[in-house]
Tab-separated table of C-alpha atoms in Angstrom:
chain	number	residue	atom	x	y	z
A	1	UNK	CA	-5.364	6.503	20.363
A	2	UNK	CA	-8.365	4.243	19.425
A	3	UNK	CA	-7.731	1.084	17.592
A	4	UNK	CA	-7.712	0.827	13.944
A	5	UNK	CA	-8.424	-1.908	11.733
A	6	UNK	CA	-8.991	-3.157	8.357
A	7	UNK	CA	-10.652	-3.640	5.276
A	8	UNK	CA	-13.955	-4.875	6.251
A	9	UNK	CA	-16.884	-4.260	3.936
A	10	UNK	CA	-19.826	-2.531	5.530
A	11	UNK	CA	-22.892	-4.951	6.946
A	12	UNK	CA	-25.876	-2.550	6.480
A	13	UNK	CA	-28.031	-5.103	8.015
A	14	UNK	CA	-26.308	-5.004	11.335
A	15	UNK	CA	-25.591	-1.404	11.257
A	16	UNK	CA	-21.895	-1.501	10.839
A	17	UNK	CA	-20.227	0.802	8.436
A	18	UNK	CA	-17.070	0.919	7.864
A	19	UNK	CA	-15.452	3.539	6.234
A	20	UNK	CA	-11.554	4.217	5.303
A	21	UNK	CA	-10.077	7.239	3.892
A	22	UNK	CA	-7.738	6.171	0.520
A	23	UNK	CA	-4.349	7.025	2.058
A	24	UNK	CA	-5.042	4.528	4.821
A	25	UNK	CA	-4.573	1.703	2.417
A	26	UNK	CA	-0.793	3.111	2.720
A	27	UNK	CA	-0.813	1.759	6.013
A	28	UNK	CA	-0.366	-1.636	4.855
A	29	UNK	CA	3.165	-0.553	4.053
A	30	UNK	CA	3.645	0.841	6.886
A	31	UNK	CA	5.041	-2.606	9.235
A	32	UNK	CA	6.037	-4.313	5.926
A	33	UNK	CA	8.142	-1.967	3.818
A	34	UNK	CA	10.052	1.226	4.269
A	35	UNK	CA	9.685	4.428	3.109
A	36	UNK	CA	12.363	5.688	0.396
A	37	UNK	CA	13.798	5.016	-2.865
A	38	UNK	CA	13.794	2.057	-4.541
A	39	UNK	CA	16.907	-0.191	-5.526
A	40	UNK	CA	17.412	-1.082	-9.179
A	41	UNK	CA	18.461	-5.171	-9.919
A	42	UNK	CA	21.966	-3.265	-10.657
A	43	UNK	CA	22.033	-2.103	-6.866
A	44	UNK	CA	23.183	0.248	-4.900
A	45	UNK	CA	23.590	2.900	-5.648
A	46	UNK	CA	21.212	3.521	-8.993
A	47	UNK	CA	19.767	5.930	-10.416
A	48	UNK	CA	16.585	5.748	-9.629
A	49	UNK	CA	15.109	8.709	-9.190
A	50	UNK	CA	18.506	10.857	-9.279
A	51	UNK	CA	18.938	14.484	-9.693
A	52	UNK	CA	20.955	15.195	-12.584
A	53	UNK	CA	22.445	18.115	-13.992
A	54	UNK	CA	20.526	19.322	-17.654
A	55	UNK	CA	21.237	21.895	-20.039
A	56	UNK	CA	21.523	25.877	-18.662
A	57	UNK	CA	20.240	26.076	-15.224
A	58	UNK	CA	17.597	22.877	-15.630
A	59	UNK	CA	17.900	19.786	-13.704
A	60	UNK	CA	16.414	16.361	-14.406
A	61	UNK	CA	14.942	13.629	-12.296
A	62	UNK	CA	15.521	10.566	-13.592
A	63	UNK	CA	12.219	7.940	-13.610
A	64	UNK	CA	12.285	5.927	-10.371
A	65	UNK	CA	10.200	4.530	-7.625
A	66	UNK	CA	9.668	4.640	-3.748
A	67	UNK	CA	7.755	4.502	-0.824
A	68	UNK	CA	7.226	7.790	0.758
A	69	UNK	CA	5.289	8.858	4.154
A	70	UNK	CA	3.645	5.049	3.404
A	71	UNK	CA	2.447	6.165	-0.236
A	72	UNK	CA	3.753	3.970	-3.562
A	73	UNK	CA	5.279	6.628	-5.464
A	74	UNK	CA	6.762	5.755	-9.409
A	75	UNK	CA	7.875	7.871	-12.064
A	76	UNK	CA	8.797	6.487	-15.681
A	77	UNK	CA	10.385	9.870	-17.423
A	78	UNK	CA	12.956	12.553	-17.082
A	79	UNK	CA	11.331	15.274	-14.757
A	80	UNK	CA	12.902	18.757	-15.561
A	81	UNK	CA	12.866	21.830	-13.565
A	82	UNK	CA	14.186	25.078	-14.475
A	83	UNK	CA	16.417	26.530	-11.383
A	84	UNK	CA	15.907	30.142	-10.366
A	85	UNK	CA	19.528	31.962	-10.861
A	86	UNK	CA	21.267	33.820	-8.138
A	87	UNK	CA	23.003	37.313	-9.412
A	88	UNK	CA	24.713	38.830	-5.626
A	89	UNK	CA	24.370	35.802	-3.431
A	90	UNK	CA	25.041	31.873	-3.330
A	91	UNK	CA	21.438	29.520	-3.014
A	92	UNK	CA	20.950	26.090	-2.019
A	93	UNK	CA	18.084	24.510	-2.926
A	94	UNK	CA	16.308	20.574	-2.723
A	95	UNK	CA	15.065	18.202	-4.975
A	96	UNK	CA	12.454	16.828	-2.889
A	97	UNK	CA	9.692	14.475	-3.197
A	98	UNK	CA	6.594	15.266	-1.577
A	99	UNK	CA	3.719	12.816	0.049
A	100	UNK	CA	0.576	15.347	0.493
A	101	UNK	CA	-2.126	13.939	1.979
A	102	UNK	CA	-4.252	17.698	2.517
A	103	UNK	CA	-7.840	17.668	1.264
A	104	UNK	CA	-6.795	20.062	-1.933
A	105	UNK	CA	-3.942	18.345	-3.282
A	106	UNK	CA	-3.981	13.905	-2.100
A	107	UNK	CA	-0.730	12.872	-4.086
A	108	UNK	CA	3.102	12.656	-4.211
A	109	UNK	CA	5.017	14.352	-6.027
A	110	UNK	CA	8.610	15.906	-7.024
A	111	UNK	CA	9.182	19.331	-6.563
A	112	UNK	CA	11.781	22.243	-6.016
A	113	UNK	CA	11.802	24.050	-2.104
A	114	UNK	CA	14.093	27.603	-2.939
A	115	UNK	CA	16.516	28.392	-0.333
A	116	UNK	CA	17.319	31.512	1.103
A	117	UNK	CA	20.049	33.396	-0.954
A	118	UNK	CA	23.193	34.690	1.670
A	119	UNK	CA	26.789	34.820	2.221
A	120	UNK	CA	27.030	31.583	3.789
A	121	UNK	CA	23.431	30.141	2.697
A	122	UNK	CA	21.823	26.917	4.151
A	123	UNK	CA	19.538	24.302	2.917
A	124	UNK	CA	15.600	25.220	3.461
A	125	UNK	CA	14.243	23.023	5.946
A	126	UNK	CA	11.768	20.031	4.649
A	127	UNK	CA	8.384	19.708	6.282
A	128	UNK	CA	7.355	16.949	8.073
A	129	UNK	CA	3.788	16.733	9.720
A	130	UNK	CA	0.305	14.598	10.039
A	131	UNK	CA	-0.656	16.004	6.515
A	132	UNK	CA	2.830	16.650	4.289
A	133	UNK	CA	6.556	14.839	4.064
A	134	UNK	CA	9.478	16.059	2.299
A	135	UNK	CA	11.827	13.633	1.595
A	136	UNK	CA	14.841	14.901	-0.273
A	137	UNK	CA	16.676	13.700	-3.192
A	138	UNK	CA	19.397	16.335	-3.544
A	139	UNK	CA	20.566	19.481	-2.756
A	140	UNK	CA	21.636	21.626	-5.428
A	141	UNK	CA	24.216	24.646	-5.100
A	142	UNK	CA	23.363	27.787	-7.051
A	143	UNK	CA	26.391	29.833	-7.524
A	144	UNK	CA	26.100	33.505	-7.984
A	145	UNK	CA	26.269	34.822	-11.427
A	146	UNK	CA	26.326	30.959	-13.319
A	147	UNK	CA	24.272	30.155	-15.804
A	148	UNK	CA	24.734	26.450	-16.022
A	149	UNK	CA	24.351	23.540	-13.030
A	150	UNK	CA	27.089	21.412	-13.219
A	151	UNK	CA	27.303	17.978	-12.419
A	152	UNK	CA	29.938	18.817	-8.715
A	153	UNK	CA	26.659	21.292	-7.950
A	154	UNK	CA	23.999	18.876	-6.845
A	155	UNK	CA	24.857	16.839	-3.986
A	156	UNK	CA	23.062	13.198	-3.446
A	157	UNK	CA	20.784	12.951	-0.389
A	158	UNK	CA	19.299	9.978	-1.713
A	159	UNK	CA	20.693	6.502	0.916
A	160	UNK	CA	20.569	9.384	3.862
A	161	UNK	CA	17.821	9.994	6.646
A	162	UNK	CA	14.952	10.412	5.265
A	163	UNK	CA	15.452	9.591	1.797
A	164	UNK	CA	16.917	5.796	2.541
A	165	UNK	CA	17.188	3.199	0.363
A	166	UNK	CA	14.849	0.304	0.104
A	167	UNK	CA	16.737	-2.529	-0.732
A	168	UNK	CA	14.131	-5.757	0.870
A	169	UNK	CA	10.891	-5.825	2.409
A	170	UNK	CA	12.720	-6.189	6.293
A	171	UNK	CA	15.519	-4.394	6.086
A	172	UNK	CA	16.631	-5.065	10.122
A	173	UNK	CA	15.285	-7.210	12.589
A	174	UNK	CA	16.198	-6.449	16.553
A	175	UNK	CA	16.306	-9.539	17.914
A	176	UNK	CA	17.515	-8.643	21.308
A	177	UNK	CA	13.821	-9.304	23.332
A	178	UNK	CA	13.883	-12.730	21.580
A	179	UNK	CA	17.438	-13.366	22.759
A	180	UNK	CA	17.128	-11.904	26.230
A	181	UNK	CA	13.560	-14.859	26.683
A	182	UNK	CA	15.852	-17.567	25.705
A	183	UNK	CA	18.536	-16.363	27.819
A	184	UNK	CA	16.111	-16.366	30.588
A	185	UNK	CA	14.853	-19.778	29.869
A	186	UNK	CA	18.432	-21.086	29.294
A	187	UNK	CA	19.600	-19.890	32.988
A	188	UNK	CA	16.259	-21.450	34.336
A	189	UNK	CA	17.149	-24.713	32.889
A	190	UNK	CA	20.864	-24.627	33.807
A	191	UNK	CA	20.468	-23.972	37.449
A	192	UNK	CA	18.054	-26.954	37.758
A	193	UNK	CA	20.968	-29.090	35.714
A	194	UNK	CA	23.042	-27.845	38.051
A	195	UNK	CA	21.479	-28.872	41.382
A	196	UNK	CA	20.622	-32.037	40.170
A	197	UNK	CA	24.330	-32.368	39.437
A	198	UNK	CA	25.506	-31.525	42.702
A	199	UNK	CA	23.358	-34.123	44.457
């Protein structure tokens, strides 16, 4: 892996051009902030960026913002999408929100992935490669033969892997390695105290 670096501007002069593709600006989240969902001031949990049930079988996202696969992501109104019914078999289905960084579509963005209809059905499974992450915000049941989404039907992914919370810039900090050096240091210096006691 060659090293990366940046932003520099460009010194034509000296031959040295640098050049940086736009999602690599993301990077700069990447050591400082998570990706996820952003906490409101009222906590957790918030709605931000919730699934909620609508009217019939539509579904709202509420407005919200995150960071997802390291791009800033916001959304300030009710996003609605219209659910497919299911007539023989149950259908689950995700809410997800989707960080696309292929040359023919470069943004992030909520959308519906249908499941599989079936007798005992499963959630579809959410992509996650060099060029597109899925990060869900709920998974929604789809009954046979309803015509409404209910509230009980859509169950909250958001606060679970992937889709965590971001609640402070450094969430965790392992300070084991640190610990284990002054350890170290702490034995060094108490086995000199030590012999110099004995004498």
């Amino acid at each position: 892996m060659s090293e990366r670096s940046g932003f520099y501007p460009s010194n034509k002069e000296l031959g040295i051009i640098n050049e940086y593709k736009g999602y690599e600006f993301g990077n700069v989240y990447k050591h400082i902030i998570s990706n996820g969902v952003f906490a409101t001031q009222q906590g957790t949990p918030s709605d931000y960026l919730q699934v909620v049930a609508s009217t019939g079988l539509a579904v709202n996202v509420l407005p919200g913002a995150g960071i997802f696969a390291n791009q800033w992501y916001e959304n300030d109104a009710n996003i609605t999408f219209n659910i497919d019914g299911e007539n023989s078999y149950n259908r689950i289905d995700l809410i997800v929100i989707e960080a696309n960084k292929s040359p023919n579509v470069l943004k992030t963005y909520a959308k519906v992935i249908k499941g599989a209809p079936a007798a005992v059905p499963t959630a579809p499974t959410i992509v996650n490669n060099d060029l597109v992450s899925q990060y869900p915000l709920a998974k929604i049941t789809i009954t046979a033969g309803v015509a409404t989404i209910t509230q009980s039907a859509i169950q909250d992914l958001r606060g679970t892997a992937p889709t965590l919370w971001i609640t402070s810039l450094i969430q965790q900090v392992d300070t084991s390695t640190l610990f284990a050096q002054f350890n170290d240091g702490f034995n060094a210096w108490f086995q000199s105290v030590k012999d110099t006691l004995a004498t």
